Amino acid sequence: MKKLAFFLMGLLMLAACSEQTPFAYRGLPFTLSTTQLLDSMRARGFDIDSAASSQTTMVLANPAVRYRVLVAYSGDKLLAIQENYLLSTNDSTRRMWQQVRDGLEKELGEWPNCPILKDDHKVANFDATDGIISVTLENTYRPTMMVKYTPKSQR
């Protein structure tokens, strides 16, 4: 009887550990409504940039971070979230791209698909549980880097 109880406990622990977490943006699941996401982002110090926002997109800014967040939504459903990094030089964007890529690789435990991997244009796509995370670097006249979170149901 004791062995059976340990066996059942082991199965329960295995099932609990193997559950996949829902696709999330920095800990905020994509199952949140638009208003819930906005409230959570405000609690993190972000404010709406009303001049850059529209009917289907919201731009959030926080002076304490080096990126702005663009949230695409339809009604109360989140469609995609994109971080646009504000960096000044090509070297700083290359370094930031590598740091973000390495962090996501470690967090997700997988290698990205890199369809473009040049010095000044790089793309790394991570296949998360039920979404795609894309890290893009484009160093042309003005250095740009973005990270986009898209649920697979929206692709």
mmCIF file of C-alpha atoms in Angstrom:
data_model
loop_
_atom_site.group_PDB
_atom_site.id
_atom_site.type_symbol
_atom_site.label_atom_id
_atom_site.label_comp_id
_atom_site.label_asym_id
_atom_site.label_seq_id
_atom_site.Cartn_x
_atom_site.Cartn_y
_atom_site.Cartn_z
ATOM 1 C CA MET A 1 0.000 0.000 0.000
ATOM 2 C CA LYS A 2 2.847 2.326 0.871
ATOM 3 C CA LYS A 3 4.503 1.684 -2.510
ATOM 4 C CA LEU A 4 1.235 2.434 -4.317
ATOM 5 C CA ALA A 5 0.880 5.745 -2.470
ATOM 6 C CA PHE A 6 4.453 6.741 -3.418
ATOM 7 C CA PHE A 7 3.817 5.700 -7.013
ATOM 8 C CA LEU A 8 0.658 7.845 -7.218
ATOM 9 C CA MET A 9 2.423 10.815 -5.617
ATOM 10 C CA GLY A 10 5.240 10.441 -8.136
ATOM 11 C CA LEU A 11 2.755 10.442 -11.021
ATOM 12 C CA LEU A 12 1.057 13.557 -9.663
ATOM 13 C CA MET A 13 4.392 15.354 -9.321
ATOM 14 C CA LEU A 14 5.395 14.345 -12.837
ATOM 15 C CA ALA A 15 2.095 15.618 -14.238
ATOM 16 C CA ALA A 16 2.445 18.898 -12.349
ATOM 17 C CA CYS A 17 6.000 19.435 -13.594
ATOM 18 C CA SER A 18 5.188 18.639 -17.215
ATOM 19 C CA GLU A 19 2.399 21.221 -17.531
ATOM 20 C CA GLN A 20 3.324 23.936 -19.984
ATOM 21 C CA THR A 21 2.954 27.511 -18.918
ATOM 22 C CA PRO A 22 0.753 29.668 -21.156
ATOM 23 C CA PHE A 23 2.379 31.998 -23.679
ATOM 24 C CA ALA A 24 3.219 35.189 -21.834
ATOM 25 C CA TYR A 25 4.831 38.585 -22.238
ATOM 26 C CA ARG A 26 7.215 39.171 -19.328
ATOM 27 C CA GLY A 27 5.052 37.102 -17.001
ATOM 28 C CA LEU A 28 1.707 38.471 -18.256
ATOM 29 C CA PRO A 29 -0.244 35.754 -20.094
ATOM 30 C CA PHE A 30 -1.820 36.503 -23.466
ATOM 31 C CA THR A 31 -5.132 35.315 -22.026
ATOM 32 C CA LEU A 32 -5.444 38.644 -20.182
ATOM 33 C CA SER A 33 -7.893 41.170 -21.558
ATOM 34 C CA THR A 34 -6.543 44.424 -22.962
ATOM 35 C CA THR A 35 -7.663 46.365 -19.887
ATOM 36 C CA GLN A 36 -6.051 43.850 -17.522
ATOM 37 C CA LEU A 37 -2.772 44.079 -19.449
ATOM 38 C CA LEU A 38 -2.937 47.869 -19.368
ATOM 39 C CA ASP A 39 -3.527 47.849 -15.600
ATOM 40 C CA SER A 40 -0.589 45.462 -15.103
ATOM 41 C CA MET A 41 1.690 47.586 -17.276
ATOM 42 C CA ARG A 42 0.668 50.744 -15.394
ATOM 43 C CA ALA A 43 1.576 48.974 -12.146
ATOM 44 C CA ARG A 44 5.028 48.391 -13.687
ATOM 45 C CA GLY A 45 5.455 52.119 -14.362
ATOM 46 C CA PHE A 46 4.304 52.346 -17.996
ATOM 47 C CA ASP A 47 1.994 55.093 -19.254
ATOM 48 C CA ILE A 48 0.038 55.348 -22.499
ATOM 49 C CA ASP A 49 1.550 57.564 -25.173
ATOM 50 C CA SER A 50 -1.776 58.844 -26.513
ATOM 51 C CA ALA A 51 -0.148 60.693 -29.429
ATOM 52 C CA ALA A 52 1.305 57.434 -30.800
ATOM 53 C CA SER A 53 -1.677 55.179 -29.956
ATOM 54 C CA SER A 54 -4.659 54.423 -32.202
ATOM 55 C CA GLN A 55 -7.933 52.447 -32.194
ATOM 56 C CA THR A 56 -6.152 49.086 -32.495
ATOM 57 C CA THR A 57 -2.746 49.801 -30.976
ATOM 58 C CA MET A 58 -1.488 51.154 -27.691
ATOM 59 C CA VAL A 59 1.996 52.553 -27.169
ATOM 60 C CA LEU A 60 3.314 52.348 -23.615
ATOM 61 C CA ALA A 61 6.389 54.170 -22.356
ATOM 62 C CA ASN A 62 8.360 54.107 -19.128
ATOM 63 C CA PRO A 63 11.293 56.494 -18.637
ATOM 64 C CA ALA A 64 13.094 53.875 -16.521
ATOM 65 C CA VAL A 65 13.485 51.354 -19.390
ATOM 66 C CA ARG A 66 15.173 51.559 -22.795
ATOM 67 C CA TYR A 67 12.197 50.392 -24.837
ATOM 68 C CA ARG A 68 8.617 51.306 -25.705
ATOM 69 C CA VAL A 69 5.870 48.696 -25.840
ATOM 70 C CA LEU A 70 3.425 48.515 -28.731
ATOM 71 C CA VAL A 71 0.301 46.453 -27.978
ATOM 72 C CA ALA A 72 -1.912 45.393 -30.899
ATOM 73 C CA TYR A 73 -5.418 44.342 -29.917
ATOM 74 C CA SER A 74 -8.877 43.752 -31.287
ATOM 75 C CA GLY A 75 -11.651 44.571 -28.852
ATOM 76 C CA ASP A 76 -10.518 43.025 -25.598
ATOM 77 C CA LYS A 77 -8.232 40.381 -27.176
ATOM 78 C CA LEU A 78 -4.454 40.783 -27.416
ATOM 79 C CA LEU A 79 -3.033 40.156 -30.899
ATOM 80 C CA ALA A 80 0.678 40.941 -30.450
ATOM 81 C CA ILE A 81 3.086 42.816 -28.216
ATOM 82 C CA GLN A 82 6.249 44.410 -29.550
ATOM 83 C CA GLU A 83 9.131 46.058 -27.701
ATOM 84 C CA ASN A 84 11.016 48.729 -29.656
ATOM 85 C CA TYR A 85 14.411 49.455 -28.133
ATOM 86 C CA LEU A 86 15.801 52.980 -28.033
ATOM 87 C CA LEU A 87 19.529 52.620 -28.630
ATOM 88 C CA SER A 88 22.023 55.051 -30.086
ATOM 89 C CA THR A 89 24.724 53.104 -31.922
ATOM 90 C CA ASN A 90 25.027 50.010 -34.060
ATOM 91 C CA ASP A 91 27.370 48.450 -31.505
ATOM 92 C CA SER A 92 24.859 48.932 -28.687
ATOM 93 C CA THR A 93 22.068 47.307 -30.729
ATOM 94 C CA ARG A 94 24.282 44.333 -31.645
ATOM 95 C CA ARG A 95 25.193 43.842 -27.994
ATOM 96 C CA MET A 96 21.555 44.224 -26.851
ATOM 97 C CA TRP A 97 20.360 41.788 -29.553
ATOM 98 C CA GLN A 98 22.850 39.180 -28.334
ATOM 99 C CA GLN A 99 21.867 39.692 -24.678
ATOM 100 C CA VAL A 100 18.131 39.381 -25.402
ATOM 101 C CA ARG A 101 18.686 36.354 -27.664
ATOM 102 C CA ASP A 102 20.846 34.607 -25.051
ATOM 103 C CA GLY A 103 18.328 35.383 -22.293
ATOM 104 C CA LEU A 104 15.418 33.943 -24.282
ATOM 105 C CA GLU A 105 17.491 30.900 -25.241
ATOM 106 C CA LYS A 106 18.197 30.247 -21.566
ATOM 107 C CA GLU A 107 14.620 30.970 -20.433
ATOM 108 C CA LEU A 108 12.958 28.805 -23.097
ATOM 109 C CA GLY A 109 15.659 26.126 -23.134
ATOM 110 C CA GLU A 110 15.877 25.989 -26.921
ATOM 111 C CA TRP A 111 17.887 27.305 -29.834
ATOM 112 C CA PRO A 112 16.255 29.910 -32.057
ATOM 113 C CA ASN A 113 15.633 29.637 -35.763
ATOM 114 C CA CYS A 114 17.813 32.378 -37.312
ATOM 115 C CA PRO A 115 16.746 32.921 -40.948
ATOM 116 C CA ILE A 116 18.906 36.082 -41.200
ATOM 117 C CA LEU A 117 22.226 36.349 -39.390
ATOM 118 C CA LYS A 118 24.343 39.138 -40.886
ATOM 119 C CA ASP A 119 26.335 41.819 -39.052
ATOM 120 C CA ASP A 120 23.726 44.542 -39.399
ATOM 121 C CA HIS A 121 20.545 42.513 -39.895
ATOM 122 C CA LYS A 122 19.691 39.609 -37.612
ATOM 123 C CA VAL A 123 16.493 37.733 -36.863
ATOM 124 C CA ALA A 124 16.028 35.050 -34.208
ATOM 125 C CA ASN A 125 12.650 33.288 -33.935
ATOM 126 C CA PHE A 126 11.857 31.294 -30.807
ATOM 127 C CA ASP A 127 9.035 28.762 -30.888
ATOM 128 C CA ALA A 128 7.493 29.124 -27.416
ATOM 129 C CA THR A 129 4.669 26.841 -26.250
ATOM 130 C CA ASP A 130 1.789 28.485 -28.083
ATOM 131 C CA GLY A 131 3.461 31.558 -29.553
ATOM 132 C CA ILE A 132 6.444 32.915 -31.433
ATOM 133 C CA ILE A 133 8.996 35.380 -30.057
ATOM 134 C CA SER A 134 11.003 37.220 -32.723
ATOM 135 C CA VAL A 135 14.118 39.253 -31.944
ATOM 136 C CA THR A 136 15.052 41.519 -34.872
ATOM 137 C CA LEU A 137 18.042 43.801 -35.384
ATOM 138 C CA GLU A 138 18.225 46.240 -38.298
ATOM 139 C CA ASN A 139 21.230 48.554 -38.371
ATOM 140 C CA THR A 140 20.809 50.813 -41.364
ATOM 141 C CA TYR A 141 20.807 54.605 -41.049
ATOM 142 C CA ARG A 142 19.227 54.459 -37.610
ATOM 143 C CA PRO A 143 19.854 51.436 -35.367
ATOM 144 C CA THR A 144 16.676 49.568 -34.435
ATOM 145 C CA MET A 145 15.957 46.490 -32.409
ATOM 146 C CA MET A 146 12.617 44.936 -31.574
ATOM 147 C CA VAL A 147 11.220 41.913 -29.796
ATOM 148 C CA LYS A 148 7.774 40.737 -30.904
ATOM 149 C CA TYR A 149 5.513 38.305 -29.048
ATOM 150 C CA THR A 150 2.795 36.766 -31.240
ATOM 151 C CA PRO A 151 0.420 33.965 -30.204
ATOM 152 C CA LYS A 152 0.324 31.118 -32.752
ATOM 153 C CA SER A 153 -3.429 31.497 -33.181
ATOM 154 C CA GLN A 154 -2.745 34.991 -34.625
ATOM 155 C CA ARG A 155 -0.028 34.036 -37.142
#
